[in-house]
Amino acid sequence: MSSLRQIEQCPVSGATGRRVDVQTVKALLTASALRRLRLVDHRFCPDPRCHVVYFGADGTTYARNDLRVPVWQKEPFGDRMVCYCFGESERGIRTELEASGHSAAVARIREHIAAGRCACELRNPQGRCCLGDVTAAVTRVTQAIDHAVRSGS
């Protein structure tokens, strides 16, 4: 894929973007946003405070409302989708932790990965495996529950 120039920082937040395959961008853009797409290099803006999700080497940006799915990094903590292939969410992780003291989300996803069922490059806005994000989500939800218990909430 050719690019007009190399742009690594988000033009809005200045955050260093992660390269994302154009197939990921095409799969997740709304119909109206897809009409603006040019076949240039694209990057994902990881800054949770920034409304930009993707930015292209041609200067085009795509915001949260240009995508068909909510973006984990751009949504408030609590009910975010973490695994776009198998539907693991913070809410589901929390429910599991509260019921049993343990979440098997990471193990379930590992099973699916081993069976070759994931499609992260098309379903995850980052265009890569979500396992690290799911592991972090389990830790963060566990900490939130522990904090709530300690503070009596």
PDB file of C-alpha atoms in Angstrom, residues 26 31 33 50 65 71 73-74 87 101 122 124 126 131 137-138:
ATOM      1  CA  LYS A  26     -12.868  -0.767   5.462  1.00  0.00           C
ATOM      2  CA  ALA A  31     -21.246   3.420   4.678  1.00  0.00           C
ATOM      3  CA  ALA A  33     -17.424   7.184   6.063  1.00  0.00           C
ATOM      4  CA  CYS A  50      -9.381  11.817  21.428  1.00  0.00           C
ATOM      5  CA  ASN A  65     -19.239   8.036  14.979  1.00  0.00           C
ATOM      6  CA  VAL A  71     -14.206   1.424  20.246  1.00  0.00           C
ATOM      7  CA  GLN A  73     -10.289   2.646  24.066  1.00  0.00           C
ATOM      8  CA  LYS A  74     -12.717   5.484  23.356  1.00  0.00           C
ATOM      9  CA  GLY A  87     -18.414 -10.725  22.724  1.00  0.00           C
ATOM     10  CA  GLY A 101     -14.518 -14.654  42.098  1.00  0.00           C
ATOM     11  CA  LEU A 122     -11.407  -7.446  10.697  1.00  0.00           C
ATOM     12  CA  ASN A 124     -11.188  -5.390  16.349  1.00  0.00           C
ATOM     13  CA  GLN A 126      -7.074  -2.028  16.402  1.00  0.00           C
ATOM     14  CA  LEU A 131      -6.009 -10.900  24.348  1.00  0.00           C
ATOM     15  CA  ALA A 137      -9.786  -5.551  31.474  1.00  0.00           C
ATOM     16  CA  VAL A 138      -9.990  -8.504  33.884  1.00  0.00           C
TER      17      VAL A 138
END
